[in-house]
XYZ file of C-alpha atoms in Angstrom:
425
model
C -15.218 10.687 13.898
C -15.726 7.994 11.773
C -13.236 6.448 9.047
C -13.728 3.817 6.506
C -10.588 1.395 6.218
C -11.369 -1.816 3.618
C -15.027 -1.400 4.087
C -14.586 -1.273 7.950
C -15.550 1.234 10.109
C -13.511 2.589 12.697
C -15.193 4.811 15.433
C -12.860 7.273 16.735
C -13.448 7.267 20.642
C -13.220 11.061 22.307
C -9.911 12.006 23.845
C -9.658 11.857 27.483
C -8.200 15.846 26.493
C -7.236 17.500 23.589
C -4.509 17.306 21.802
C -2.207 20.196 22.420
C -1.713 21.205 19.060
C -3.294 24.807 18.953
C -4.730 25.891 15.353
C -7.959 27.672 13.987
C -8.348 24.556 12.238
C -8.940 21.035 14.164
C -5.725 19.875 13.936
C -6.075 18.344 17.323
C -8.968 16.094 16.111
C -7.242 15.097 12.909
C -3.983 14.143 14.865
C -6.106 12.209 17.390
C -7.809 10.096 14.862
C -4.719 9.457 12.529
C -3.245 8.074 15.594
C -5.929 6.045 16.863
C -7.115 5.002 13.679
C -3.445 3.471 13.069
C -3.837 1.594 16.511
C -7.083 0.404 15.711
C -6.049 -1.124 12.544
C -2.981 -2.865 13.887
C -4.885 -4.279 16.745
C -8.159 -5.523 15.084
C -8.598 -9.215 16.303
C -5.666 -9.079 18.806
C -6.546 -7.110 21.828
C -8.471 -3.939 23.118
C -6.742 -0.662 21.571
C -5.084 1.377 24.510
C -5.800 5.309 24.447
C -3.468 7.090 23.561
C -1.612 9.909 25.734
C -3.163 13.633 23.552
C 0.610 14.932 25.061
C 2.226 12.235 23.259
C 0.673 12.774 20.330
C 1.486 16.511 20.115
C 5.155 15.791 20.735
C 5.327 12.969 18.002
C 3.590 15.619 15.621
C 6.547 18.365 16.494
C 9.148 15.869 16.975
C 11.552 17.694 15.030
C 11.591 20.174 17.628
C 12.716 17.921 20.384
C 15.310 15.630 18.219
C 18.457 16.103 19.752
C 21.803 14.273 17.973
C 24.267 14.068 20.640
C 22.821 16.624 22.698
C 22.336 19.621 19.883
C 19.138 20.611 18.168
C 19.090 20.377 14.376
C 17.777 22.866 12.386
C 14.668 22.236 10.288
C 14.038 25.000 7.662
C 16.178 26.579 5.133
C 16.195 30.433 4.665
C 14.909 29.462 1.205
C 11.965 27.693 2.719
C 9.407 30.482 4.128
C 6.841 33.109 2.468
C 7.604 35.936 0.712
C 5.494 38.849 -0.396
C 5.161 39.736 -3.747
C 3.640 42.695 -5.264
C 0.008 41.283 -5.143
C 0.242 38.637 -2.497
C 2.278 36.083 -0.654
C 3.898 32.908 -2.362
C 6.161 30.219 -0.017
C 8.963 28.560 -1.113
C 10.765 25.050 -0.250
C 14.558 25.046 -0.257
C 15.431 22.284 2.455
C 16.880 19.856 0.155
C 20.466 21.302 -1.496
C 19.115 20.598 -5.189
C 16.014 22.860 -4.758
C 17.699 25.333 -2.405
C 19.991 25.541 -5.802
C 17.229 26.037 -8.122
C 15.629 28.870 -6.143
C 19.096 30.532 -6.159
C 19.306 30.097 -9.713
C 15.807 31.125 -10.445
C 16.524 34.332 -8.965
C 20.250 35.241 -10.051
C 20.941 34.776 -6.332
C 24.485 34.039 -4.829
C 25.306 31.624 -2.097
C 25.231 34.683 0.592
C 22.406 36.966 -0.512
C 20.707 38.320 2.291
C 16.972 37.871 2.810
C 16.449 41.547 2.715
C 17.636 41.266 -0.806
C 15.744 38.296 -1.477
C 12.349 39.925 -0.476
C 13.223 43.032 -2.556
C 13.323 40.749 -5.694
C 10.648 38.684 -5.081
C 8.378 42.295 -4.174
C 9.198 43.009 -7.483
C 7.365 40.191 -8.846
C 3.843 39.119 -9.091
C 2.888 35.858 -7.460
C 2.472 34.017 -10.774
C 5.899 35.256 -12.244
C 7.988 34.409 -9.236
C 6.274 30.881 -9.189
C 7.166 30.341 -12.763
C 10.717 31.615 -12.429
C 11.228 29.292 -9.312
C 9.424 26.471 -11.614
C 11.291 26.649 -14.874
C 14.586 26.472 -12.803
C 13.468 23.381 -11.099
C 12.827 24.809 -7.811
C 9.523 24.802 -5.559
C 7.107 27.225 -4.682
C 3.634 27.722 -4.758
C 0.922 30.789 -4.675
C -0.428 31.487 -1.084
C -4.227 31.105 -1.921
C -7.386 31.676 -0.243
C -9.484 28.004 0.353
C -11.255 26.800 -2.132
C -14.292 25.217 -0.545
C -15.805 23.681 -4.166
C -12.504 22.176 -4.340
C -12.184 20.975 -0.764
C -16.111 19.843 -0.926
C -15.259 17.139 -4.226
C -12.182 15.983 -2.612
C -14.053 14.747 0.382
C -16.132 12.581 -1.543
C -13.374 10.562 -2.365
C -12.049 8.211 0.420
C -9.451 9.573 2.791
C -7.425 6.477 2.206
C -8.391 5.017 -1.169
C -8.229 1.450 -1.159
C -8.723 -0.878 -4.127
C -8.335 -4.580 -4.955
C -6.407 -4.509 -7.754
C -6.851 -8.146 -9.026
C -7.699 -11.802 -7.666
C -4.494 -13.386 -9.006
C -3.051 -14.281 -5.587
C -4.194 -16.685 -2.879
C -5.496 -16.202 0.293
C -1.707 -15.721 2.712
C -3.463 -17.798 5.921
C -0.840 -18.587 8.357
C -1.090 -18.012 11.943
C -1.717 -14.841 13.353
C 0.976 -12.644 14.601
C 1.369 -11.697 18.620
C -0.583 -8.737 20.003
C 2.475 -6.801 20.493
C 3.888 -7.314 17.486
C 0.731 -7.562 14.598
C 3.027 -7.313 11.670
C 5.655 -9.675 12.668
C 6.777 -11.570 9.324
C 5.608 -8.859 6.759
C 8.178 -7.292 4.694
C 7.614 -3.768 3.656
C 9.595 -2.154 0.598
C 9.719 1.512 1.947
C 10.450 3.823 -1.166
C 9.975 7.042 0.504
C 11.487 10.147 1.861
C 10.820 13.330 4.217
C 8.259 12.879 6.530
C 4.814 11.420 5.644
C 6.159 8.359 4.289
C 8.643 7.761 6.420
C 6.129 8.097 9.310
C 4.294 4.856 7.495
C 6.642 2.906 7.316
C 8.081 3.823 10.880
C 4.640 2.831 12.294
C 4.987 -0.556 10.493
C 8.426 -1.151 12.030
C 7.112 -0.249 15.200
C 4.334 -3.249 14.901
C 6.606 -5.644 14.110
C 7.086 -5.175 9.856
C 10.604 -5.876 8.607
C 10.914 -2.470 6.476
C 13.775 -1.740 4.220
C 14.036 1.882 3.088
C 15.804 2.171 -0.241
C 17.037 5.309 -1.600
C 18.774 6.410 -4.836
C 22.528 6.603 -5.048
C 22.478 10.256 -6.176
C 19.744 11.796 -3.936
C 21.293 12.582 -0.281
C 18.874 12.709 2.382
C 18.932 15.374 5.585
C 20.552 12.968 7.833
C 18.854 13.717 11.027
C 15.397 13.985 9.464
C 16.152 10.302 8.708
C 17.246 9.664 12.126
C 13.950 10.972 13.200
C 11.678 8.852 11.503
C 14.108 5.694 11.170
C 13.190 3.633 13.858
C 13.468 0.028 13.408
C 14.086 0.444 9.770
C 17.238 -0.658 7.906
C 18.756 1.759 5.192
C 20.338 1.350 1.858
C 21.218 2.546 -1.287
C 20.200 1.088 -4.790
C 19.375 2.219 -8.382
C 15.730 1.560 -9.018
C 17.088 -0.144 -12.884
C 19.479 -2.436 -10.674
C 18.204 -6.050 -10.969
C 18.840 -6.526 -7.300
C 15.625 -4.187 -6.721
C 13.343 -6.805 -8.637
C 14.484 -9.500 -6.331
C 13.456 -7.158 -3.003
C 10.029 -6.734 -4.776
C 9.622 -10.257 -5.334
C 10.194 -11.047 -1.401
C 8.135 -8.150 -0.427
C 4.255 -8.149 1.185
C 4.237 -4.549 0.912
C 5.468 -1.921 -0.962
C 5.351 1.979 -0.476
C 5.857 4.485 -3.317
C 6.724 8.322 -1.752
C 8.346 9.777 -5.102
C 6.338 11.389 -8.193
C 3.949 9.065 -9.945
C 5.532 10.270 -13.093
C 9.002 8.929 -11.791
C 7.675 5.645 -10.504
C 5.830 5.126 -13.961
C 9.136 5.885 -15.693
C 11.110 3.423 -13.545
C 8.404 0.595 -14.020
C 7.370 1.236 -10.772
C 3.731 2.419 -11.038
C 1.181 0.210 -9.187
C -0.136 -0.940 -12.075
C 3.380 -2.356 -13.347
C 4.188 -3.890 -9.947
C 0.622 -5.299 -9.676
C 1.586 -7.320 -13.109
C 4.823 -8.221 -12.079
C 4.179 -9.002 -8.284
C 0.558 -10.616 -8.011
C -0.068 -10.668 -4.139
C 1.769 -7.203 -3.232
C -0.105 -4.268 -1.292
C 1.276 -1.199 -3.019
C 0.543 1.517 -1.282
C 0.774 4.911 -2.959
C 1.602 8.727 -1.120
C 1.703 11.622 -3.190
C 1.440 15.340 -2.073
C -1.238 16.917 -4.682
C -2.861 13.510 -6.070
C -2.259 11.234 -8.733
C -3.871 13.319 -10.926
C -0.805 15.473 -11.067
C 1.942 12.957 -11.408
C 4.657 15.629 -12.395
C 4.354 17.701 -9.417
C 6.403 17.522 -6.462
C 4.944 19.108 -3.182
C 5.670 19.051 0.647
C 3.718 19.633 3.530
C 4.303 23.403 3.785
C 3.424 24.108 0.002
C 0.115 22.439 0.635
C -0.579 24.557 3.449
C 0.164 27.405 1.377
C -1.802 26.740 -1.695
C -4.864 24.848 -0.086
C -5.737 28.060 1.964
C -4.849 26.832 5.121
C -1.700 29.231 5.570
C -4.486 32.358 5.334
C -6.919 30.775 7.686
C -4.060 30.490 9.826
C -2.574 34.130 9.562
C -2.570 35.823 13.034
C -3.117 39.450 11.561
C -5.693 38.474 8.601
C -3.084 39.728 5.887
C 0.564 37.479 6.776
C 0.130 33.640 6.373
C 0.158 31.379 9.125
C 1.089 27.524 9.604
C -0.285 24.845 11.122
C 1.325 24.086 14.883
C 2.808 21.516 13.114
C 3.712 19.480 9.626
C 0.213 17.817 10.439
C -0.509 16.908 6.974
C 2.637 14.775 6.880
C 1.853 13.064 9.816
C -1.437 12.605 9.708
C -1.030 10.801 6.185
C 1.889 8.494 7.616
C -0.528 7.463 10.277
C -3.367 6.989 8.027
C -1.628 5.240 5.253
C -0.471 2.616 7.931
C -3.572 2.256 9.173
C -5.046 1.506 5.499
C -2.248 -0.802 5.124
C -3.316 -2.902 8.359
C -6.554 -3.139 7.122
C -5.591 -4.731 3.745
C -3.014 -7.063 5.359
C -6.095 -8.570 7.399
C -8.149 -8.985 4.327
C -5.288 -10.358 2.076
C -4.729 -12.982 4.775
C -8.356 -14.114 4.189
C -9.198 -13.230 0.531
C -5.667 -13.001 -1.526
C -5.700 -10.661 -4.038
C -3.411 -7.562 -5.133
C -3.833 -4.236 -3.225
C -3.535 -0.683 -3.837
C -3.847 1.836 -0.603
C -3.156 5.663 -1.307
C -3.492 9.243 -0.053
C -2.220 12.549 -0.762
C -1.621 15.599 1.629
C -3.731 17.619 -0.484
C -6.792 15.271 0.536
C -5.704 15.362 4.046
C -5.642 19.072 3.794
C -9.430 18.787 2.410
C -10.387 17.100 5.344
C -8.850 19.558 7.628
C -10.813 22.376 5.855
C -14.059 20.403 6.086
C -13.908 19.823 10.062
C -15.266 22.465 12.670
C -12.731 25.491 13.086
C -12.303 28.035 15.638
C -12.347 32.057 15.743
C -9.071 31.964 17.598
C -6.877 29.104 18.686
C -6.527 27.637 21.822
C -3.787 28.887 24.204
C -0.516 26.872 23.684
C -0.047 24.362 26.571
C 3.191 23.461 28.407
C 4.194 19.969 28.180
C 7.064 18.411 30.075
C 9.386 16.497 27.313
C 10.899 14.242 30.307
C 7.811 11.232 30.124
C 8.063 11.535 26.131
C 11.929 11.509 25.260
C 13.939 8.541 24.652
C 17.850 8.329 23.750
C 19.150 5.839 21.341
C 22.877 4.585 20.790
C 23.093 4.643 16.884
C 26.761 3.910 16.089
C 29.009 6.269 17.889
C 26.159 8.762 18.283
C 23.463 9.490 20.835
C 20.061 10.137 19.409
C 16.968 11.572 21.258
C 13.656 11.622 19.991
C 10.107 11.545 21.111
C 8.639 8.254 22.134
C 6.078 6.077 20.301
C 2.389 7.851 20.098
C 1.162 4.275 19.808
C 0.793 2.793 23.625
C 2.161 -0.298 24.626
C 4.660 -0.263 21.511
C 8.279 0.624 21.875
C 10.453 1.791 19.112
C 13.634 0.262 18.032
C 16.932 2.458 17.590
C 17.104 4.118 13.861
C 19.985 3.122 11.729
C 21.829 5.903 9.932
C 21.278 6.770 6.421
C 22.465 4.515 3.968
C 24.363 2.518 6.264
C 23.060 -0.984 5.408
C 22.797 -3.468 2.604
C 20.076 -3.637 0.138
C 18.746 -7.112 0.988
C 16.663 -8.255 3.353
C-alpha cells in the first residue's frame, strides 16, 4: 500500500503477520498502514522506522475493551446506541452522550425507563426515513443502514486520503534545529479542539512524539471522563469558551490547531480554517469531520458512518442483520493518518514556511476501506495475551490501565483528568 503525504510517497511494508482484526473488509491492512504512516512521517530525517507489533495495533484499535479505571471495565455504549429494525429495513442510532440520549428519548416520547422491547416496537412501526427524521428533528443522531454505494466511494477515492494544502506563503520558514529522534515534535505547541476518538487519537499521537498538547473543551459540553483518559496520554485538558479572548492568545502561540467539531460551528465561532489562516499566518490547521466539509452542519460518529456507508451490511453475519467492524477502525485510522499528515506538513513548514491545512473525514476513510480487497468471510479471532501490551498510570487518586503505544520506541505519558488543567501553555 502507498500513501501520499505532502507530495511525499510513503511505501507501507508488509506486516510480519496480519493485524488480528478479523472482518470481511480489510480492517487489518487499514490499521497497519495508518499506524506505519504515522511512525514514518514522524521519523522522517531522524532514524529508521521500527516495525510495529500487529497484536499491539489490534489492541490499540480496541482500547476501550481493555481500559480499566481502578481495575474496573467501563461501558462504551449507551442502550440508545445500536441498530433498530424498521418496517422497511434498519437504522443505527447513537446516544452515548447525555444530550444525544435525551434527544433520542424525546423524539420517540420515551421515559428514561423505557425497555428495549418497547423502543423496538415503536421504531418497528415506522419506516427508516420516518424514524431518522424524527430523531434528527429532536436533535438526536440516527442514520439509515444502507448498502454500499460503489459510485460514491469511487468518487471519494479520487480525492486525497489526507488532503494537504498550503493556504498562504505569508509566513517565513521556521528553521531551527531538528528535534531528537525520540522526541521529533519537541517544541511544537498543539491546540486540541477535538473530542470522542479520532481527534484525540491524533493529538495523543502528537503528544507521544513530544508535542506540547493542550486540549480545550466548551464549559457546557461534558465529556465521557474515562473515554478521555483512554486517549488523553501526555495532554493537558482545560475548559474555555471559544469566544473568550484567551482563546485568541492560545492560538497566537500555537503551531498547530486541530478542529474536530462541525464545520458550521467552527465558522460561527470564527475558527474556520480560512478565518484562522487570516489571523494567524504560519499556523498548521488540521480539520477532521465525520462526513466531509461539504456537510458543515452534520454530526457523525464512526458507528453511524459504518452504517450509512454500507460497511454494516457487508459485515453482516447472516446477510440480513447489520454487523460492525471489529473496532472503531475509521476513528483510529483517521487519527493516525491525520497525525501523519501534520508531521509531514510541519517538516515542510520548517523549510518553506507558509500556512497549511490538513484534513480528512471518517467517510473518506470508509471509502478507502471499501475499495480495498475483501474476504468472503472474516478470519478466525486470534487470542492475544494482553499482559505485554497494557500499562498502569497513576492519575491523581486513580489507577488507569490502558494499551501501550502502537508506535514502537515511544512511551505514553500519563493522561490528566478531563478539565483538570488551566487553559494556558
